[in-house]
Short mmCIF file of C-alpha atoms in Angstrom, two decimals:
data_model
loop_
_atom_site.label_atom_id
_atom_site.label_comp_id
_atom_site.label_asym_id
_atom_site.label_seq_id
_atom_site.Cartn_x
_atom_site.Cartn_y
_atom_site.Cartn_z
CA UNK A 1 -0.96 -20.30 6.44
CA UNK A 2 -4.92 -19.29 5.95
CA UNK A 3 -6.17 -15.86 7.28
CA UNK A 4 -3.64 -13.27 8.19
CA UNK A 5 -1.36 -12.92 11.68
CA UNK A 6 0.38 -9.37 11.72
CA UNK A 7 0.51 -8.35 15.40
CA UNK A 8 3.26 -6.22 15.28
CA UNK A 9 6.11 -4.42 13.00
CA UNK A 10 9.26 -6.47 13.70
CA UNK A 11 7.88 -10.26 14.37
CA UNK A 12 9.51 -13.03 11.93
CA UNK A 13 8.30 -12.25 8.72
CA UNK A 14 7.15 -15.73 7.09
CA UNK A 15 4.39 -14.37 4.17
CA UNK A 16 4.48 -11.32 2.40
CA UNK A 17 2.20 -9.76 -0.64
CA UNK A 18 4.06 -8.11 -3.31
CA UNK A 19 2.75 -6.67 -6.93
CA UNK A 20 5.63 -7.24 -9.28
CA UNK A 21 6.11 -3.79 -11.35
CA UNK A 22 4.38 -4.60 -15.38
CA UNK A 23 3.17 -3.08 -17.89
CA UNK A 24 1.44 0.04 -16.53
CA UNK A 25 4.69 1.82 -15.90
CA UNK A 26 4.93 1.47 -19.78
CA UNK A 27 1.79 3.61 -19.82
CA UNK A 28 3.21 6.45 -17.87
CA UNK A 29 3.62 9.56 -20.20
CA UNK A 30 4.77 13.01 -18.98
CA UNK A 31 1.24 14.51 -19.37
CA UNK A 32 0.10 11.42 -17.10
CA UNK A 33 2.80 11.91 -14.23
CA UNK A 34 0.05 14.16 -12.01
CA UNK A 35 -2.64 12.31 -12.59
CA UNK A 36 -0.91 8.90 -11.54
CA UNK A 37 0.78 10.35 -8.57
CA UNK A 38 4.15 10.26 -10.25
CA UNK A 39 6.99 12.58 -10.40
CA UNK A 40 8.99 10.34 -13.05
CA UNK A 41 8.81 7.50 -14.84
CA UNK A 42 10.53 4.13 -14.28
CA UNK A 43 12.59 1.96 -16.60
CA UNK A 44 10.43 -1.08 -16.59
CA UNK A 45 13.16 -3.37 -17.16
CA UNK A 46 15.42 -2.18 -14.21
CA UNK A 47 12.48 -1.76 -12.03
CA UNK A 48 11.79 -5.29 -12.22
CA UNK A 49 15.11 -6.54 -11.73
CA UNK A 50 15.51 -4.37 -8.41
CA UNK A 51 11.95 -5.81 -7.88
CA UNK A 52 12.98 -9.27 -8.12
CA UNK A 53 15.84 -8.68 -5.65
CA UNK A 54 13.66 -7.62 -3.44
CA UNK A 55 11.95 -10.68 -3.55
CA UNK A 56 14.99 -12.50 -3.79
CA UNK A 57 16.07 -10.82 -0.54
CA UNK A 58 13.05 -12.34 1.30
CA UNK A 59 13.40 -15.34 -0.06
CA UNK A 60 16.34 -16.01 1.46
CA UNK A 61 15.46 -14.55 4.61
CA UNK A 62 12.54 -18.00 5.12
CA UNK A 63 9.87 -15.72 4.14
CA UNK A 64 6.74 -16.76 1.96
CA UNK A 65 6.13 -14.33 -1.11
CA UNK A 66 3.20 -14.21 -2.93
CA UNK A 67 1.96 -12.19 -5.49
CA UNK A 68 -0.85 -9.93 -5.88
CA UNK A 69 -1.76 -10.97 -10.03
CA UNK A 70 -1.80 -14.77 -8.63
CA UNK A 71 -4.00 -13.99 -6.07
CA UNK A 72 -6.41 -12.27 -7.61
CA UNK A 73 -6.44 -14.55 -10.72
CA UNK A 74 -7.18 -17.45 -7.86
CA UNK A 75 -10.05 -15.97 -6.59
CA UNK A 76 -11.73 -15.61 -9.95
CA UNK A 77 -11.11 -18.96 -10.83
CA UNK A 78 -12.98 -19.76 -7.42
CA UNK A 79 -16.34 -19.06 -9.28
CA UNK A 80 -17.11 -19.05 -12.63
CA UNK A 81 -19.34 -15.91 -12.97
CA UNK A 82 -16.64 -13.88 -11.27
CA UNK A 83 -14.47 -12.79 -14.19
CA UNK A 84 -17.32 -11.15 -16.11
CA UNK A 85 -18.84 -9.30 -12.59
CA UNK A 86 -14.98 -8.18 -12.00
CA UNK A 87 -14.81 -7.07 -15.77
CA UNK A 88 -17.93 -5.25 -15.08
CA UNK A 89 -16.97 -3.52 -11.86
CA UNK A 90 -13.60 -2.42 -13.41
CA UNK A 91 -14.58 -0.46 -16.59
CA UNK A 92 -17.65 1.02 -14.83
CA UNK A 93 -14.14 2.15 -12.26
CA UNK A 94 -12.31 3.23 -15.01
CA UNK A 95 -14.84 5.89 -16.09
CA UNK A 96 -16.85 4.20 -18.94
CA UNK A 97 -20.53 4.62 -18.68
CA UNK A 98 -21.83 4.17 -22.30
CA UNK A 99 -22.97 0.25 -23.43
CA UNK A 100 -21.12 0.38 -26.66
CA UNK A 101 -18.01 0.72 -25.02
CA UNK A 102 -18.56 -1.62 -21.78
CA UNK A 103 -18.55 -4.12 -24.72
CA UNK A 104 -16.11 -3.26 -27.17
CA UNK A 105 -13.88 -3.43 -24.13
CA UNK A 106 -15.29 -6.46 -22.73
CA UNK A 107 -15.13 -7.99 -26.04
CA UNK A 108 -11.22 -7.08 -26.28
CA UNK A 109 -9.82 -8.73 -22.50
CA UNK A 110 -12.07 -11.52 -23.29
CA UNK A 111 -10.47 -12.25 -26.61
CA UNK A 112 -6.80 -11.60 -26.24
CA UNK A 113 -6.82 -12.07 -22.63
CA UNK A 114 -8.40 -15.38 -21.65
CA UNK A 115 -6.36 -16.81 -19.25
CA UNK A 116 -7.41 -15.49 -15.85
CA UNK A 117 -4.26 -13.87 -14.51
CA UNK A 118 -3.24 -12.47 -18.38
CA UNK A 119 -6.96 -10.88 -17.76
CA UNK A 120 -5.85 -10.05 -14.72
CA UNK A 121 -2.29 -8.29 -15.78
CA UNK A 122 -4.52 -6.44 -18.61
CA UNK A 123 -6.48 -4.74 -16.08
CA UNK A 124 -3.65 -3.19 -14.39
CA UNK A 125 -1.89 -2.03 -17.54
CA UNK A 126 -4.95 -0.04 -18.62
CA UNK A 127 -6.07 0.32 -22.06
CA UNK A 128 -5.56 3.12 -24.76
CA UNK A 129 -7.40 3.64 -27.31
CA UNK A 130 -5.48 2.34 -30.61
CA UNK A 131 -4.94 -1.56 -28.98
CA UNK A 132 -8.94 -1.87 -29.69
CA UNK A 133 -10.37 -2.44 -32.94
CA UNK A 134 -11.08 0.36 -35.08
CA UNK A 135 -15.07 0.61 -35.21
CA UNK A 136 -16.88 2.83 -36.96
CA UNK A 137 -19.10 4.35 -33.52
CA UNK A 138 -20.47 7.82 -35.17
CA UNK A 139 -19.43 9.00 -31.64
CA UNK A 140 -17.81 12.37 -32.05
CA UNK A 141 -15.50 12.09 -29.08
CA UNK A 142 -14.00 8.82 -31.23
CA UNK A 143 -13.48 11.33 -34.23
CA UNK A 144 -11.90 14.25 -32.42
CA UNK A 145 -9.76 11.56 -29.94
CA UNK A 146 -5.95 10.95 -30.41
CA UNK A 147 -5.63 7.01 -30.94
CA UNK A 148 -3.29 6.92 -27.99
CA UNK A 149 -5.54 8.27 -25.62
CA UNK A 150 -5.80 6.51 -22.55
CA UNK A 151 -9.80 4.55 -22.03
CA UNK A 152 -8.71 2.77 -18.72
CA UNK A 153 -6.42 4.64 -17.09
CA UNK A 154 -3.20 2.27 -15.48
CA UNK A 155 -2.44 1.33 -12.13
CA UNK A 156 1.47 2.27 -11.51
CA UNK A 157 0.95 2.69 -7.77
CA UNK A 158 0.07 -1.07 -7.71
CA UNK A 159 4.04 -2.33 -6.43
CA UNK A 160 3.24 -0.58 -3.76
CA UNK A 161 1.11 -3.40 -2.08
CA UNK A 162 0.98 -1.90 1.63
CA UNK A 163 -2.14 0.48 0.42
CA UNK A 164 -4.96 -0.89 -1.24
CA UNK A 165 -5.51 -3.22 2.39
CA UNK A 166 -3.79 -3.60 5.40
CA UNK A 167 -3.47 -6.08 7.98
CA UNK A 168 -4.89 -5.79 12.01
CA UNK A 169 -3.65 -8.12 13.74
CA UNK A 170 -6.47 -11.06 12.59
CA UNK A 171 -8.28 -8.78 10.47
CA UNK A 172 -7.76 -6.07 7.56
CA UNK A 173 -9.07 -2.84 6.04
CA UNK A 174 -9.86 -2.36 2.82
CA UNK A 175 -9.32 1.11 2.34
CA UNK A 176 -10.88 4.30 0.37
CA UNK A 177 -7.89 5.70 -1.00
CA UNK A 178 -6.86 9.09 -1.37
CA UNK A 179 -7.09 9.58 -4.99
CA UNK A 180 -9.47 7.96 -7.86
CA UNK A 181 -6.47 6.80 -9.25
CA UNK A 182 -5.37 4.88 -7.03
CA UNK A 183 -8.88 3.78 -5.20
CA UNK A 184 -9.04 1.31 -8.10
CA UNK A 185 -6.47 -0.33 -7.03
CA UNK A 186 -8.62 -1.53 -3.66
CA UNK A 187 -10.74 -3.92 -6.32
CA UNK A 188 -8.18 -6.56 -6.07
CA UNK A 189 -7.90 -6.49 -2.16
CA UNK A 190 -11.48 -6.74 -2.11
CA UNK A 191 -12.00 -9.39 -4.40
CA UNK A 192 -9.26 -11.41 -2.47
CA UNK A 193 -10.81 -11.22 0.73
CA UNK A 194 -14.25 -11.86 -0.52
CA UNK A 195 -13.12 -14.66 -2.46
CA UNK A 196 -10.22 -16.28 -2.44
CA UNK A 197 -10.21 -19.79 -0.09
CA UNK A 198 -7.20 -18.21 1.83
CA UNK A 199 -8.15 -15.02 2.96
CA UNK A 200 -12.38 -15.02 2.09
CA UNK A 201 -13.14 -15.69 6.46
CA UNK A 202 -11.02 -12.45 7.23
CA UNK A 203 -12.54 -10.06 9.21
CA UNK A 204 -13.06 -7.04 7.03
CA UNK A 205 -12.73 -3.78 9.84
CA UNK A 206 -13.08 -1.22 6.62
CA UNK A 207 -14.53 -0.90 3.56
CA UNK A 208 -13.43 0.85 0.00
CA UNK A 209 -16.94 1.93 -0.06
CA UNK A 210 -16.99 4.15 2.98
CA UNK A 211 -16.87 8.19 2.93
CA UNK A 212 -13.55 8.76 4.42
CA UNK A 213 -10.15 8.31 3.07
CA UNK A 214 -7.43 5.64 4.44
CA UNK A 215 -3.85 4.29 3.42
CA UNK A 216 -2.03 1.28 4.27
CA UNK A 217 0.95 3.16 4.85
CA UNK A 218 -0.73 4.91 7.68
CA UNK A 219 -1.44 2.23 9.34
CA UNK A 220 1.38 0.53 11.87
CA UNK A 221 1.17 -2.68 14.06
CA UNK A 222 3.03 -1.86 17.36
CA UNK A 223 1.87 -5.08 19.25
CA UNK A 224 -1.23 -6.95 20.15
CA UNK A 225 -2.37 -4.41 21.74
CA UNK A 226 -1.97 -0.88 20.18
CA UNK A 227 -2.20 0.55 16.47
CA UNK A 228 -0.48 3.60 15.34
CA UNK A 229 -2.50 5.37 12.42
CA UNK A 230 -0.85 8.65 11.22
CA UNK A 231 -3.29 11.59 10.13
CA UNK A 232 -1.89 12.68 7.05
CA UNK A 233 -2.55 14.17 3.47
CA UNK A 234 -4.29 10.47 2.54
CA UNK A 235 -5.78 9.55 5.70
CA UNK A 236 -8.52 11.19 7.33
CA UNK A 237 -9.63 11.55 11.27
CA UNK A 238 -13.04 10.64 10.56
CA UNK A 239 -11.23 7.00 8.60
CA UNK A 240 -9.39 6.52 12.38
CA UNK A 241 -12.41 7.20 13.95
CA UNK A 242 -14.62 4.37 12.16
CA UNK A 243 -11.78 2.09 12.49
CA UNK A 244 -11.34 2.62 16.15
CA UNK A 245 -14.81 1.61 16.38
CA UNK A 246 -15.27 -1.31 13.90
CA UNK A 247 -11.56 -2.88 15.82
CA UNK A 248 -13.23 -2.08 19.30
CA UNK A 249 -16.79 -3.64 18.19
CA UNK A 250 -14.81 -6.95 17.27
CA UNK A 251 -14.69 -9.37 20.06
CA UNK A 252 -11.78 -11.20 18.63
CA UNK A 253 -9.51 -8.50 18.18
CA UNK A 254 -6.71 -7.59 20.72
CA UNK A 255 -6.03 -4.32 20.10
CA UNK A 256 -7.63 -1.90 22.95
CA UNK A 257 -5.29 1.25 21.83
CA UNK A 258 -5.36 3.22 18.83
CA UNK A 259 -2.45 6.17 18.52
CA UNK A 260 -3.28 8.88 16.16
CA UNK A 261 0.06 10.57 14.90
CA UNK A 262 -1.10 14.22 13.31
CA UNK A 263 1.62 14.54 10.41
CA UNK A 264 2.42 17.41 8.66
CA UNK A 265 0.52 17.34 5.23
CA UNK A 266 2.92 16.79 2.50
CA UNK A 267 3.94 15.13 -0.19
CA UNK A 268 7.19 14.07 1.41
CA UNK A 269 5.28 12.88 4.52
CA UNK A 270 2.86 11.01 2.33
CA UNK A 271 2.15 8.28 5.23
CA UNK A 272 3.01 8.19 8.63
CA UNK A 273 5.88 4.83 7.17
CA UNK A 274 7.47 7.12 5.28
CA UNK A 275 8.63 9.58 8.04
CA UNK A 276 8.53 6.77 11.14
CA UNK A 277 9.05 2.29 10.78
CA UNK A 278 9.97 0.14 14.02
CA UNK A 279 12.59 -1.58 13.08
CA UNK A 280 13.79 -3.41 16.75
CA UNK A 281 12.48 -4.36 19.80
CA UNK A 282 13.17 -0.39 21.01
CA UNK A 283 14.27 1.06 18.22
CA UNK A 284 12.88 3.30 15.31
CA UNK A 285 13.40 5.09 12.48
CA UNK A 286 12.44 8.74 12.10
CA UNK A 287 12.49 11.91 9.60
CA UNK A 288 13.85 14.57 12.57
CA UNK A 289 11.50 17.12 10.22
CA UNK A 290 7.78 15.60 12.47
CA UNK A 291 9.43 16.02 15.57
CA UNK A 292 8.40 20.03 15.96
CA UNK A 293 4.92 19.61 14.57
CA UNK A 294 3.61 16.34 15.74
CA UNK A 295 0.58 15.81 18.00
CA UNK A 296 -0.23 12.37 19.04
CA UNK A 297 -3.74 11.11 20.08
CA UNK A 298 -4.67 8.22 22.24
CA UNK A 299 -8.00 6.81 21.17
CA UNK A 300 -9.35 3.73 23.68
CA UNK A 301 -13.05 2.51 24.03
CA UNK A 302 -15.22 4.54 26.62
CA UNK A 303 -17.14 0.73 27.57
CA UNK A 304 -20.43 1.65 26.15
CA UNK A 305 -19.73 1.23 22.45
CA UNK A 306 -17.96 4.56 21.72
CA UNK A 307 -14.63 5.95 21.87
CA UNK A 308 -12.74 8.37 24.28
CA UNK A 309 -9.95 10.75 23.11
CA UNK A 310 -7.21 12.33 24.90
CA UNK A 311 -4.69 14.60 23.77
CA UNK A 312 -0.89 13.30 24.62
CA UNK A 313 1.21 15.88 25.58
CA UNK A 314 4.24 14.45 26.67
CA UNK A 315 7.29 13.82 24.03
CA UNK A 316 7.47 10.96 21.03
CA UNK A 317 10.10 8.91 23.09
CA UNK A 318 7.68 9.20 26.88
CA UNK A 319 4.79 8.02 24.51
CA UNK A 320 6.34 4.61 22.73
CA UNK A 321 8.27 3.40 26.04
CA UNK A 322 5.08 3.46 27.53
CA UNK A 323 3.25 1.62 24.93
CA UNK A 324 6.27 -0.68 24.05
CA UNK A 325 6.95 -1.77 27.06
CA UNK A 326 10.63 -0.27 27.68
CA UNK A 327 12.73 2.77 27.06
CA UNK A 328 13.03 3.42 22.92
CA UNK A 329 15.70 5.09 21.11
CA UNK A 330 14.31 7.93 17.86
CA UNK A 331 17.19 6.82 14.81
CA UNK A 332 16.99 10.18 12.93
CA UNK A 333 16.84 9.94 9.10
CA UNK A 334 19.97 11.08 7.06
CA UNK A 335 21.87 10.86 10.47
CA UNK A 336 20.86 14.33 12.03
CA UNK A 337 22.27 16.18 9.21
CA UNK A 338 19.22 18.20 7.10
CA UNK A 339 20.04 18.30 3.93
CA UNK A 340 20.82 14.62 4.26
CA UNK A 341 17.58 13.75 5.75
CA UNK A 342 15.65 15.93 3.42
CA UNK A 343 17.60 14.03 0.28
CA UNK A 344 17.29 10.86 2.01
CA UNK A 345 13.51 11.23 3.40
CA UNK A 346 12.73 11.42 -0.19
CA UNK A 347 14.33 8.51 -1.25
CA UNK A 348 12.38 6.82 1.53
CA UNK A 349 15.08 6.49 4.08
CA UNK A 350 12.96 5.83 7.08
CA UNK A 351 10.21 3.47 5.32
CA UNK A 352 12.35 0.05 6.30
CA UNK A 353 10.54 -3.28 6.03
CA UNK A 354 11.86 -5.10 9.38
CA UNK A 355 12.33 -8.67 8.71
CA UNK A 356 12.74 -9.85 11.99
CA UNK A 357 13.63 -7.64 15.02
CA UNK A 358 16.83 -5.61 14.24
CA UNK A 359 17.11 -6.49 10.01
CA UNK A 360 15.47 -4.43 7.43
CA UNK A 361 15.26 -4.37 4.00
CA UNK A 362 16.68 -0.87 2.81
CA UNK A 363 17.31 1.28 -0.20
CA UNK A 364 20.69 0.72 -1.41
CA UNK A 365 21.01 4.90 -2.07
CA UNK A 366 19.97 6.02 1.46
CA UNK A 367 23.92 5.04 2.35
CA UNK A 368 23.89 8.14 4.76
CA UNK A 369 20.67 6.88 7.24
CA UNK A 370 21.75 3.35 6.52
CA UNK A 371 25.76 4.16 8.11
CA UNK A 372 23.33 5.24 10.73
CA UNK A 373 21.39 2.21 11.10
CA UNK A 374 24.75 -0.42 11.02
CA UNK A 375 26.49 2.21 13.40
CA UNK A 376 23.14 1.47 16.07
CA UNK A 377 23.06 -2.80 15.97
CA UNK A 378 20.82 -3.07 12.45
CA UNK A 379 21.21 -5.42 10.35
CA UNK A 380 20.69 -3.91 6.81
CA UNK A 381 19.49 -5.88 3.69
CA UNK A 382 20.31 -3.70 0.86
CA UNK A 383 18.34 -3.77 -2.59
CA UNK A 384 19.13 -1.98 -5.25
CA UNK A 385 16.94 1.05 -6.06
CA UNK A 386 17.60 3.61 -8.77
CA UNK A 387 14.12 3.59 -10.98
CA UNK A 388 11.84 1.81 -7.85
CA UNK A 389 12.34 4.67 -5.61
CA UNK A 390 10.87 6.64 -8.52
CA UNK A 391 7.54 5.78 -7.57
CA UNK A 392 8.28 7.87 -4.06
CA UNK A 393 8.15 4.49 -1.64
CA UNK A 394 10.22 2.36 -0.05
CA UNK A 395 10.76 -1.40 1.38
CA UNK A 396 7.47 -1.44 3.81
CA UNK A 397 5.95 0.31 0.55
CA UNK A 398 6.07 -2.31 -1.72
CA UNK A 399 5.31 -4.86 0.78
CA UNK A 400 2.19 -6.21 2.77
CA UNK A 401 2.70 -8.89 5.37
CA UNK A 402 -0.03 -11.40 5.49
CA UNK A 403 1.64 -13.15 8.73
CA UNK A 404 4.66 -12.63 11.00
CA UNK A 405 5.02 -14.28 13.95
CA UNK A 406 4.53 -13.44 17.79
CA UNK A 407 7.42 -11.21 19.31
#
C-alpha cells in the first residue's frame, strides 16, 4: 500500500503508524514533567508491554503496523547525504547554536550510533550532558552546568503518533505544533513524506513551517466529503483556515466541507479526539462536559478561491445526521454520571481507535464508559493501560492510520 487512503473514522483499518515508547521516557525527571507536557512519568518497561499489546491487538485484527523509528531510518537510507542534513536540522531544533557543540554532538551519534535507525532512536531519547566526552571547552556555562543536564531535550510525546502529521483523505498535514517541545517531533513526519519511496508523492496540505498552530488529534475524517477540525488549546482558527484553503485549492481532494468544533480550552480537552471519536456507522463517543459550550462552524469554498463561513446553530446530533447521512446517537463518556466522566475523560475514555465500524480499541481502566459502549452494540478491544495513559492519550492517540478502507 503506497500513499495514504484515510477517508473516514471507522473504515477497515489495514495500516497503521505507531512510535513504540523508548528511551526518552527514561529521561523524564520531575523538574522536566512541565516542560515535556507530562503530569507523571511512565514505567518504561510496563509501558512497552501495554504498547506491544496494543500492537498485538491490531495485529490480530488484519491490520498492517508499522513503525515510526523504521520509517524514518528508511528514508535516510534513501540518500546518502541525508543523515548528516537530518543531524544538522535536529541539534540546530534542539537549541544548540554554537559550532563547538554542533560537533561534539555530531561527533557522538556518529560514533556510537551508526546504524541508521540506532541514530534514529538516539535522537528521540535526547542527550544529557555526562553521556558526551568530557572536553576541556573554557566555556563557563560547561563549568557552572550539572553533568546531567539535559543538551537535547527528549521526545516523550512521540507514542503518540496521531500529532506530528495527519492524514486527509489522499493527502496529509504536517503540522506546527503547539509547543517547542513537541514541534520537534514534526521532523520525522516531514522527512518521511519528503523522502521515503512510500509516502515521498503525498500531497503535503500543511507545513511545520507555517505561523499557526495544528494537532493531529484535532483533526477527524468523517467521510469523503467532510473534515471535522476542533478549535482548541493546540489548534488555532487561523491553522483551519489555511487548511480549508490548501484542501479546497487541491483538485484531487474530495472533501468540500470543513466543520470547525470551538472546544473549551483545557488541558482535559486537549484535542477535539479526546472529548469526541466516531466509533460506528451512527454512533459516537462524547465527554457530556462540550455539550453546553460548543459552537460548531461550517467552512465550504465560496467558488472563487476563498472560503465562506457560517455559524451552525442548531444542536450536535441535527449537525452530524446531516453530514453523516442518517440519524446519530451522542454515547456520553463515564455513562452520564460526572464524576465518572470527569475520572474517565481523563483517562481518555472517549479517544477510541475504531477498527472497523462498531470495534474499538479501548483503555482497559475506563470500565465505566466501556459498560457503556458493550451495553450500545460496540465491540470493545481492551488493552491494558496503567503507565500509557500517563502520557494523557488514548487508543486514536497513539495511533495514525496510513489507510483504511472505503465505508
Amino acid at each position: 500500500m503506497q500513499g495514504v487512503n484515510v477517508k473516514s473514522e471507522i473504515g477497515n483499518l489495514k495500516k497503521v503508524i505507531l512510535h513504540r515508547p523508548g528511551n526518552e521516557l527514561l529521561n523524564l525527571t520531575p523538574n522536566t514533567l512541565e516542560e515535556l507536557l507530562f503530569d507523571d512519568i511512565p514505567f518504561l518497561e510496563v509501558a512497552q508491554a501495554e504498547h506491544d499489546a496494543f500492537a498485538g491487538i491490531l495485529r490480530e485484527e488484519g491490520v498492517e503496523v508499522v513503525y515510526l523509528e523504521d520509517l524514518m531510518a528508511e528514508a535516510l537510507d534513501t540518500d546518502p547525504g541525508l543523515r548528516e542534513k537530518f543531524l544538522d536540522q535536529w541539534i540546530y531544533e534542539a537549541g544548540i547554536r554554537t559550532d563547538l557543540y554542533t560537533q561534539i554532538i555530531k561527533d557522538y551519534i556518529n560514533s556510537e550510533y551508526a546504524g541508521t535507525k540506532d541514530m534514529v532512536m538516539k535522537t528521540m531519547a535526547g542527550i544529557n550532558l555526562q553521556e558526551l566526552p568530557q572536553q576541556h571547552t573554557n566555556l563557563l556555562v560547561d563549568m557552572v552546568s550539572d553533568r546531567t543536564k539535559l543538551v537535547c531535550a527528549p521526545m516523550p510525546n512521540l507514542y503518540f503518533t496521531r500529532d506530528p502529521f495527519n492524514m486527509i483523505g489522499n493527502g496529509v498535514g504536517i503540522n506546527r505544533m503547539y509547543s517547542t517541545t513537541r514541534n520537534r517531533e514534526t521532523i520525522y513526519g516531514d522527512y518521511i513524506f519528503n523522502y521515503h519511496p512510500d509516502f515521498k508523492d503525498v500531497p503535503q496540505y500543511y507545513s511545520r513551517e507555517n505561523t499557526f498552530h495544528i494537532e493531529g488529534g484535532d483533526v477527524l475524517n468523517i467521510n469523503d466529503h467532510v473534515l471535522a477540525i476542533g478549535i482548541s488549546q493546540r489548534t488555532e482558527p487561523d491553522a483551519i483556515d489555511q487548511l480549508a484553503h490548501n484542501v479546497f485549492s487541491d483538485e484531487t481532494s474530495t472533501i468540500d466541507t470543513i466543520l470547525a468544533f470551538n472546544i473549551p480550552v483545557s488541558r482535559a480537552f486537549m484535542h477535539l479526539d479526546t472529548v469526541f471519536t466516531q466509533i460506528d456507522y451512527d454512533k459516537f463517543t462524547i465527554h457530556p462536559g462540550i455539550m453546553g459550550p460548543l459552537t460548531v462552524f461550517e467552512i465550504t469554498p465560496d467558488g472563487n478561491g476563498g472560503t465562506k463561513i457560517r455559524e451552525r446553530d442548531e444542536d450536535l446530533e441535527s449537525i452530524l445526521t446531516e453530514y453523516v447521512g442518517q440519524p446519530v446517537k451522542l454515547i456520553p463518556c463515564g455513562g452520564g454520571d460526572r464524576i465518572a466522566a470527569e475520572r474517565e475523560q481523563w483517562n481518555d475514555g472517549s479517544n477510541t481507535l475504531c477498527v472497523r465500524p462498531g470495534t474499538v480499541v479501548v483503555y482497559q481502566r475506563n470500565n465505566v464508559t466501556n459498560d457503556v459502549l458493550y451495553k450500545n452494540g460496540i465491540n470493545c478491544l481492551v488493552m491494558p493501560s496503567a503507565e500509557l495513559s500517563r502520557g494523557r492519550g488514548g487508543p486514536r492517540c497513539m495511533s495514525m492510520p496510513a489507510w483504511r478502507e472505503a465505508i
